[in-house]
Amino acid sequence: MDLRQLEIIRAIAETGSFTAAGVKLSVSQSAISRQVLLLEEELNEAVFLRIGRRIRITPAGEALLQLSHRVFLDLKDTVARITDTQASLIGPVRLAGGMTVSLYVFPALLRDFRKHHPDADIKITAGATDKCLAGLRSGLADVALLTLPINDPDLVTVPALQEELLVVSSPNHPLAAKARVTPADLRDQPFVLFETGSNTRRVVDEFFLRNQITPQIVTETENVEIIKALVRAGLGLSIISYQSVAREVASGQFFCARITGQTLIRETGWVYVRANRVPRAVQEVLASFDRVKPRLRVIPPPGRDRIGPDVHA
């Protein structure tokens, strides 16, 4: 048995006749018949039954047909993997993610990606999780970096980051004068928060519920830059990821602190459509991320509740 015979079996099954299979494979009908006969003699089993002008595949032929599908799919994937790794990516690479990762993860990721794939055409969609998931399912995005969990059997999730969420205020807020911030200090405070329904907001709401805090919500938004602007203006506190304020905290524009006795963690992961083979574009994006991940400031220095400019001096 060889690959050509498996190819012939598939062609006969797809076209319904030996003659049509010969046309499809650009060989004579007699050559097709000869190969089938040799295969049947080797197996001592009929592969096709001739019923007048029609043919019917036998159980043995069906088993060989399924083998043919598997063999040629594996062959195609193997060739694709070999040729993929030999060349720089060309064409569109479509990323999706929330506002925070688009601002604070994607720039470093894309700088590294372009070094390795200068001819790739990178497109970014920033938005809420539902929008990003819709893009993945419709084929408008190849891979997304989203807050977990994502529960969908048709999607693959690969954990990427664990980001610490901290309370943030303007530097002249009364909280900034405290040696530490407790859950009780946050009661009856105004808050600017991520939108209801987001996974980040879920982590924050669970914290509020555990500590019997009913926040006074000034506004909700998916845009972390709007949150920061409102906090900077003194309109309320927020609980957001450390990496989104690390630079401003270092320069004294914000006060930032862990909440005593609490560890608020947001897990972020790569999400892409489940398939037989992970697309090359997705593999290369994840490889670039692995290279830049050690440089991302997602968790503040350990052992301190208050995070200020002296930490980064």
GROMACS .gro file of C-alpha atoms in nm:
model
  313
    1MET     CA    1   0.000   0.000   0.000
    2ASP     CA    2   0.130   0.347  -0.083
    3LEU     CA    3   0.017   0.712  -0.077
    4ARG     CA    4  -0.090   0.701  -0.442
    5GLN     CA    5  -0.330   0.417  -0.372
    6LEU     CA    6  -0.480   0.603  -0.077
    7GLU     CA    7  -0.518   0.910  -0.300
    8ILE     CA    8  -0.698   0.696  -0.561
    9ILE     CA    9  -0.940   0.556  -0.302
   10ARG     CA   10  -1.027   0.908  -0.188
   11ALA     CA   11  -1.076   1.027  -0.548
   12ILE     CA   12  -1.309   0.736  -0.630
   13ALA     CA   13  -1.512   0.794  -0.312
   14GLU     CA   14  -1.542   1.167  -0.388
   15THR     CA   15  -1.628   1.136  -0.760
   16GLY     CA   16  -1.832   0.814  -0.752
   17SER     CA   17  -1.658   0.637  -1.040
   18PHE     CA   18  -1.324   0.505  -1.158
   19THR     CA   19  -1.343   0.713  -1.476
   20ALA     CA   20  -1.411   1.041  -1.293
   21ALA     CA   21  -1.135   0.961  -1.044
   22GLY     CA   22  -0.894   0.916  -1.337
   23VAL     CA   23  -0.994   1.256  -1.476
   24LYS     CA   24  -0.945   1.419  -1.136
   25LEU     CA   25  -0.598   1.266  -1.093
   26SER     CA   26  -0.502   1.303  -1.462
   27VAL     CA   27  -0.448   0.930  -1.516
   28SER     CA   28  -0.630   0.671  -1.724
   29GLN     CA   29  -0.926   0.472  -1.600
   30SER     CA   30  -0.728   0.153  -1.656
   31ALA     CA   31  -0.449   0.280  -1.428
   32ILE     CA   32  -0.705   0.351  -1.157
   33SER     CA   33  -0.854   0.001  -1.192
   34ARG     CA   34  -0.508  -0.156  -1.185
   35GLN     CA   35  -0.411   0.014  -0.858
   36VAL     CA   36  -0.739  -0.082  -0.690
   37LEU     CA   37  -0.693  -0.442  -0.803
   38LEU     CA   38  -0.338  -0.454  -0.665
   39LEU     CA   39  -0.460  -0.314  -0.333
   40GLU     CA   40  -0.745  -0.567  -0.311
   41GLU     CA   41  -0.503  -0.851  -0.386
   42GLU     CA   42  -0.267  -0.727  -0.114
   43LEU     CA   43  -0.546  -0.704   0.144
   44ASN     CA   44  -0.736  -1.009   0.018
   45GLU     CA   45  -1.046  -0.797   0.062
   46ALA     CA   46  -1.270  -0.602  -0.176
   47VAL     CA   47  -1.240  -0.225  -0.149
   48PHE     CA   48  -1.522  -0.132  -0.387
   49LEU     CA   49  -1.821  -0.335  -0.511
   50ARG     CA   50  -1.915  -0.290  -0.879
   51ILE     CA   51  -2.295  -0.288  -0.915
   52GLY     CA   52  -2.371  -0.230  -1.280
   53ARG     CA   53  -2.242   0.117  -1.365
   54ARG     CA   54  -2.229   0.215  -0.999
   55ILE     CA   55  -1.977   0.141  -0.727
   56ARG     CA   56  -2.020   0.105  -0.353
   57ILE     CA   57  -1.743   0.130  -0.099
   58THR     CA   58  -1.700  -0.168   0.134
   59PRO     CA   59  -1.622  -0.155   0.509
   60ALA     CA   60  -1.258  -0.224   0.422
   61GLY     CA   61  -1.264   0.058   0.169
   62GLU     CA   62  -1.424   0.291   0.423
   63ALA     CA   63  -1.146   0.216   0.672
   64LEU     CA   64  -0.887   0.297   0.404
   65LEU     CA   65  -1.075   0.615   0.313
   66GLN     CA   66  -1.061   0.737   0.673
   67LEU     CA   67  -0.691   0.645   0.684
   68SER     CA   68  -0.640   0.848   0.367
   69HIS     CA   69  -0.801   1.155   0.525
   70ARG     CA   70  -0.580   1.127   0.833
   71VAL     CA   71  -0.258   1.064   0.640
   72PHE     CA   72  -0.301   1.351   0.397
   73LEU     CA   73  -0.408   1.592   0.670
   74ASP     CA   74  -0.100   1.501   0.875
   75LEU     CA   75   0.115   1.535   0.564
   76LYS     CA   76  -0.027   1.878   0.488
   77ASP     CA   77   0.023   1.996   0.848
   78THR     CA   78   0.380   1.864   0.858
   79VAL     CA   79   0.474   2.040   0.535
   80ALA     CA   80   0.307   2.360   0.658
   81ARG     CA   81   0.498   2.349   0.986
   82ILE     CA   82   0.829   2.297   0.807
   83THR     CA   83   0.774   2.575   0.554
   84ASP     CA   84   0.625   2.806   0.818
   85THR     CA   85   0.934   2.798   1.035
   86GLN     CA   86   1.160   2.875   0.741
   87ALA     CA   87   1.022   3.218   0.661
   88SER     CA   88   0.909   3.540   0.821
   89LEU     CA   89   0.534   3.586   0.843
   90ILE     CA   90   0.375   3.780   0.560
   91GLY     CA   91   0.017   3.905   0.561
   92PRO     CA   92  -0.229   4.009   0.830
   93VAL     CA   93  -0.193   3.920   1.198
   94ARG     CA   94  -0.505   4.026   1.385
   95LEU     CA   95  -0.490   4.081   1.761
   96ALA     CA   96  -0.775   4.166   1.996
   97GLY     CA   97  -0.777   4.264   2.360
   98GLY     CA   98  -0.919   4.484   2.631
   99MET     CA   99  -0.816   4.845   2.667
  100THR     CA  100  -0.559   4.779   2.941
  101VAL     CA  101  -0.362   4.513   2.754
  102SER     CA  102  -0.389   4.714   2.432
  103LEU     CA  103  -0.222   5.007   2.606
  104TYR     CA  104   0.030   4.833   2.831
  105VAL     CA  105   0.107   4.489   2.683
  106PHE     CA  106   0.060   4.514   2.307
  107PRO     CA  107   0.317   4.794   2.243
  108ALA     CA  108   0.607   4.590   2.386
  109LEU     CA  109   0.472   4.273   2.226
  110LEU     CA  110   0.445   4.430   1.882
  111ARG     CA  111   0.792   4.584   1.894
  112ASP     CA  112   0.934   4.237   1.951
  113PHE     CA  113   0.704   4.082   1.690
  114ARG     CA  114   0.811   4.329   1.420
  115LYS     CA  115   1.178   4.252   1.482
  116HIS     CA  116   1.112   3.891   1.384
  117HIS     CA  117   0.840   3.950   1.122
  118PRO     CA  118   0.892   4.292   0.963
  119ASP     CA  119   0.661   4.215   0.668
  120ALA     CA  120   0.359   4.117   0.876
  121ASP     CA  121   0.057   4.347   0.865
  122ILE     CA  122  -0.057   4.378   1.228
  123LYS     CA  123  -0.410   4.488   1.308
  124ILE     CA  124  -0.545   4.547   1.661
  125THR     CA  125  -0.903   4.550   1.784
  126ALA     CA  126  -0.947   4.696   2.131
  127GLY     CA  127  -1.274   4.648   2.311
  128ALA     CA  128  -1.482   4.464   2.567
  129THR     CA  129  -1.455   4.086   2.602
  130ASP     CA  130  -1.779   4.016   2.413
  131LYS     CA  131  -1.658   4.219   2.115
  132CYS     CA  132  -1.322   4.039   2.110
  133LEU     CA  133  -1.485   3.696   2.136
  134ALA     CA  134  -1.720   3.782   1.850
  135GLY     CA  135  -1.416   3.877   1.642
  136LEU     CA  136  -1.250   3.542   1.714
  137ARG     CA  137  -1.561   3.344   1.625
  138SER     CA  138  -1.621   3.537   1.302
  139GLY     CA  139  -1.260   3.517   1.188
  140LEU     CA  140  -1.193   3.889   1.227
  141ALA     CA  141  -0.930   3.819   1.494
  142ASP     CA  142  -0.665   3.546   1.511
  143VAL     CA  143  -0.591   3.563   1.884
  144ALA     CA  144  -0.703   3.775   2.179
  145LEU     CA  145  -0.556   3.859   2.520
  146LEU     CA  146  -0.852   3.864   2.757
  147THR     CA  147  -0.936   3.849   3.126
  148LEU     CA  148  -1.019   3.493   3.225
  149PRO     CA  149  -1.222   3.283   3.269
  150ILE     CA  150  -1.352   3.228   2.916
  151ASN     CA  151  -1.579   2.923   2.907
  152ASP     CA  152  -1.632   2.810   2.550
  153PRO     CA  153  -1.548   2.458   2.425
  154ASP     CA  154  -1.474   2.596   2.077
  155LEU     CA  155  -1.200   2.824   2.211
  156VAL     CA  156  -0.858   2.747   2.356
  157THR     CA  157  -0.734   2.954   2.652
  158VAL     CA  158  -0.368   2.978   2.751
  159PRO     CA  159  -0.302   3.155   3.087
  160ALA     CA  160  -0.062   3.444   3.033
  161LEU     CA  161  -0.049   3.691   3.324
  162GLN     CA  162  -0.159   3.727   3.683
  163GLU     CA  163  -0.205   4.098   3.747
  164GLU     CA  164  -0.246   4.246   4.093
  165LEU     CA  165  -0.534   4.490   4.137
  166LEU     CA  166  -0.465   4.781   4.375
  167VAL     CA  167  -0.663   5.073   4.512
  168VAL     CA  168  -0.564   5.396   4.339
  169SER     CA  169  -0.636   5.757   4.436
  170SER     CA  170  -0.508   6.106   4.368
  171PRO     CA  171  -0.196   6.184   4.579
  172ASN     CA  172  -0.383   6.441   4.790
  173HIS     CA  173  -0.667   6.205   4.887
  174PRO     CA  174  -0.693   6.133   5.264
  175LEU     CA  175  -0.606   5.766   5.194
  176ALA     CA  176  -0.262   5.873   5.074
  177ALA     CA  177  -0.175   5.984   5.429
  178LYS     CA  178  -0.249   5.643   5.579
  179ALA     CA  179   0.024   5.393   5.661
  180ARG     CA  180  -0.200   5.122   5.521
  181VAL     CA  181  -0.542   5.092   5.358
  182THR     CA  182  -0.797   4.853   5.509
  183PRO     CA  183  -1.131   4.740   5.365
  184ALA     CA  184  -1.305   4.958   5.626
  185ASP     CA  185  -1.130   5.267   5.479
  186LEU     CA  186  -1.312   5.208   5.150
  187ARG     CA  187  -1.666   5.214   5.289
  188ASP     CA  188  -1.875   5.513   5.178
  189GLN     CA  189  -1.609   5.614   4.923
  190PRO     CA  190  -1.692   5.715   4.564
  191PHE     CA  191  -1.550   5.480   4.300
  192VAL     CA  192  -1.475   5.491   3.929
  193LEU     CA  193  -1.487   5.129   3.809
  194PHE     CA  194  -1.471   4.905   3.507
  195GLU     CA  195  -1.808   4.828   3.350
  196THR     CA  196  -2.047   4.580   3.512
  197GLY     CA  197  -2.017   4.232   3.362
  198SER     CA  198  -1.648   4.240   3.287
  199ASN     CA  199  -1.427   3.975   3.449
  200THR     CA  200  -1.215   4.247   3.616
  201ARG     CA  201  -1.526   4.402   3.767
  202ARG     CA  202  -1.631   4.058   3.889
  203VAL     CA  203  -1.310   4.030   4.095
  204VAL     CA  204  -1.372   4.377   4.243
  205ASP     CA  205  -1.739   4.310   4.316
  206GLU     CA  206  -1.651   3.985   4.494
  207PHE     CA  207  -1.410   4.183   4.713
  208PHE     CA  208  -1.682   4.438   4.794
  209LEU     CA  209  -1.927   4.160   4.881
  210ARG     CA  210  -1.681   3.976   5.107
  211ASN     CA  211  -1.611   4.293   5.302
  212GLN     CA  212  -1.966   4.430   5.308
  213ILE     CA  213  -1.874   4.740   5.109
  214THR     CA  214  -2.143   4.919   4.911
  215PRO     CA  215  -1.948   5.148   4.678
  216GLN     CA  216  -2.078   5.483   4.560
  217ILE     CA  217  -2.018   5.441   4.187
  218VAL     CA  218  -1.943   5.768   4.008
  219THR     CA  219  -1.918   5.604   3.665
  220GLU     CA  220  -1.840   5.277   3.490
  221THR     CA  221  -1.632   5.246   3.174
  222GLU     CA  222  -1.421   4.992   2.983
  223ASN     CA  223  -1.155   5.258   2.918
  224VAL     CA  224  -0.881   5.255   3.181
  225GLU     CA  225  -0.752   5.595   3.066
  226ILE     CA  226  -1.091   5.751   3.146
  227ILE     CA  227  -1.081   5.584   3.488
  228LYS     CA  228  -0.734   5.730   3.552
  229ALA     CA  229  -0.838   6.078   3.438
  230LEU     CA  230  -1.136   6.082   3.675
  231VAL     CA  231  -0.928   5.951   3.967
  232ARG     CA  232  -0.659   6.208   3.893
  233ALA     CA  233  -0.927   6.478   3.905
  234GLY     CA  234  -1.028   6.361   4.254
  235LEU     CA  235  -1.373   6.230   4.157
  236GLY     CA  236  -1.324   5.894   4.322
  237LEU     CA  237  -1.106   5.594   4.395
  238SER     CA  238  -1.055   5.298   4.168
  239ILE     CA  239  -0.929   4.941   4.187
  240ILE     CA  240  -0.728   4.868   3.874
  241SER     CA  241  -0.424   4.671   3.760
  242TYR     CA  242  -0.084   4.784   3.881
  243GLN     CA  243   0.070   4.790   3.534
  244SER     CA  244  -0.182   5.050   3.416
  245VAL     CA  245  -0.060   5.304   3.676
  246ALA     CA  246   0.300   5.194   3.743
  247ARG     CA  247   0.459   5.489   3.562
  248GLU     CA  248   0.227   5.750   3.714
  249VAL     CA  249   0.274   5.606   4.063
  250ALA     CA  250   0.651   5.621   4.015
  251SER     CA  251   0.627   5.991   3.921
  252GLY     CA  252   0.392   6.079   4.209
  253GLN     CA  253   0.077   6.137   4.002
  254PHE     CA  254  -0.118   5.867   4.188
  255PHE     CA  255  -0.125   5.708   4.529
  256CYS     CA  256  -0.144   5.332   4.503
  257ALA     CA  257  -0.176   5.067   4.775
  258ARG     CA  258  -0.254   4.708   4.846
  259ILE     CA  259  -0.561   4.654   5.060
  260THR     CA  260  -0.454   4.504   5.392
  261GLY     CA  261  -0.545   4.139   5.418
  262GLN     CA  262  -0.661   4.119   5.057
  263THR     CA  263  -0.495   3.991   4.740
  264LEU     CA  264  -0.693   4.084   4.433
  265ILE     CA  265  -0.569   3.904   4.122
  266ARG     CA  266  -0.690   3.933   3.766
  267GLU     CA  267  -0.579   3.648   3.539
  268THR     CA  268  -0.530   3.724   3.172
  269GLY     CA  269  -0.491   3.465   2.899
  270TRP     CA  270  -0.454   3.416   2.526
  271VAL     CA  271  -0.768   3.293   2.351
  272TYR     CA  272  -0.798   3.150   2.000
  273VAL     CA  273  -1.029   2.921   1.803
  274ARG     CA  274  -0.979   2.549   1.858
  275ALA     CA  275  -0.850   2.372   1.545
  276ASN     CA  276  -0.641   2.073   1.439
  277ARG     CA  277  -0.329   2.289   1.427
  278VAL     CA  278  -0.243   2.613   1.604
  279PRO     CA  279  -0.202   2.874   1.326
  280ARG     CA  280   0.151   3.002   1.269
  281ALA     CA  281   0.041   3.360   1.340
  282VAL     CA  282  -0.088   3.257   1.683
  283GLN     CA  283   0.229   3.060   1.760
  284GLU     CA  284   0.450   3.359   1.675
  285VAL     CA  285   0.239   3.604   1.879
  286LEU     CA  286   0.266   3.378   2.184
  287ALA     CA  287   0.642   3.339   2.126
  288SER     CA  288   0.685   3.718   2.121
  289PHE     CA  289   0.479   3.748   2.438
  290ASP     CA  290   0.700   3.495   2.616
  291ARG     CA  291   1.004   3.705   2.526
  292VAL     CA  292   0.860   4.034   2.659
  293LYS     CA  293   0.668   3.900   2.958
  294PRO     CA  294   0.962   3.931   3.204
  295ARG     CA  295   0.974   4.307   3.132
  296LEU     CA  296   0.607   4.373   3.210
  297ARG     CA  297   0.534   4.535   3.547
  298VAL     CA  298   0.223   4.344   3.650
  299ILE     CA  299   0.290   4.297   4.023
  300PRO     CA  300   0.442   4.566   4.248
  301PRO     CA  301   0.743   4.498   4.471
  302PRO     CA  302   0.657   4.251   4.749
  303GLY     CA  303   0.650   4.336   5.116
  304ARG     CA  304   0.499   4.683   5.087
  305ASP     CA  305   0.139   4.796   5.122
  306ARG     CA  306   0.195   5.152   5.001
  307ILE     CA  307   0.341   5.185   4.653
  308GLY     CA  308   0.509   5.517   4.579
  309PRO     CA  309   0.778   5.692   4.378
  310ASP     CA  310   1.055   5.583   4.614
  311VAL     CA  311   1.000   5.221   4.510
  312HIS     CA  312   1.118   5.291   4.157
  313ALA     CA  313   1.386   5.549   4.232
   0.00000   0.00000   0.00000
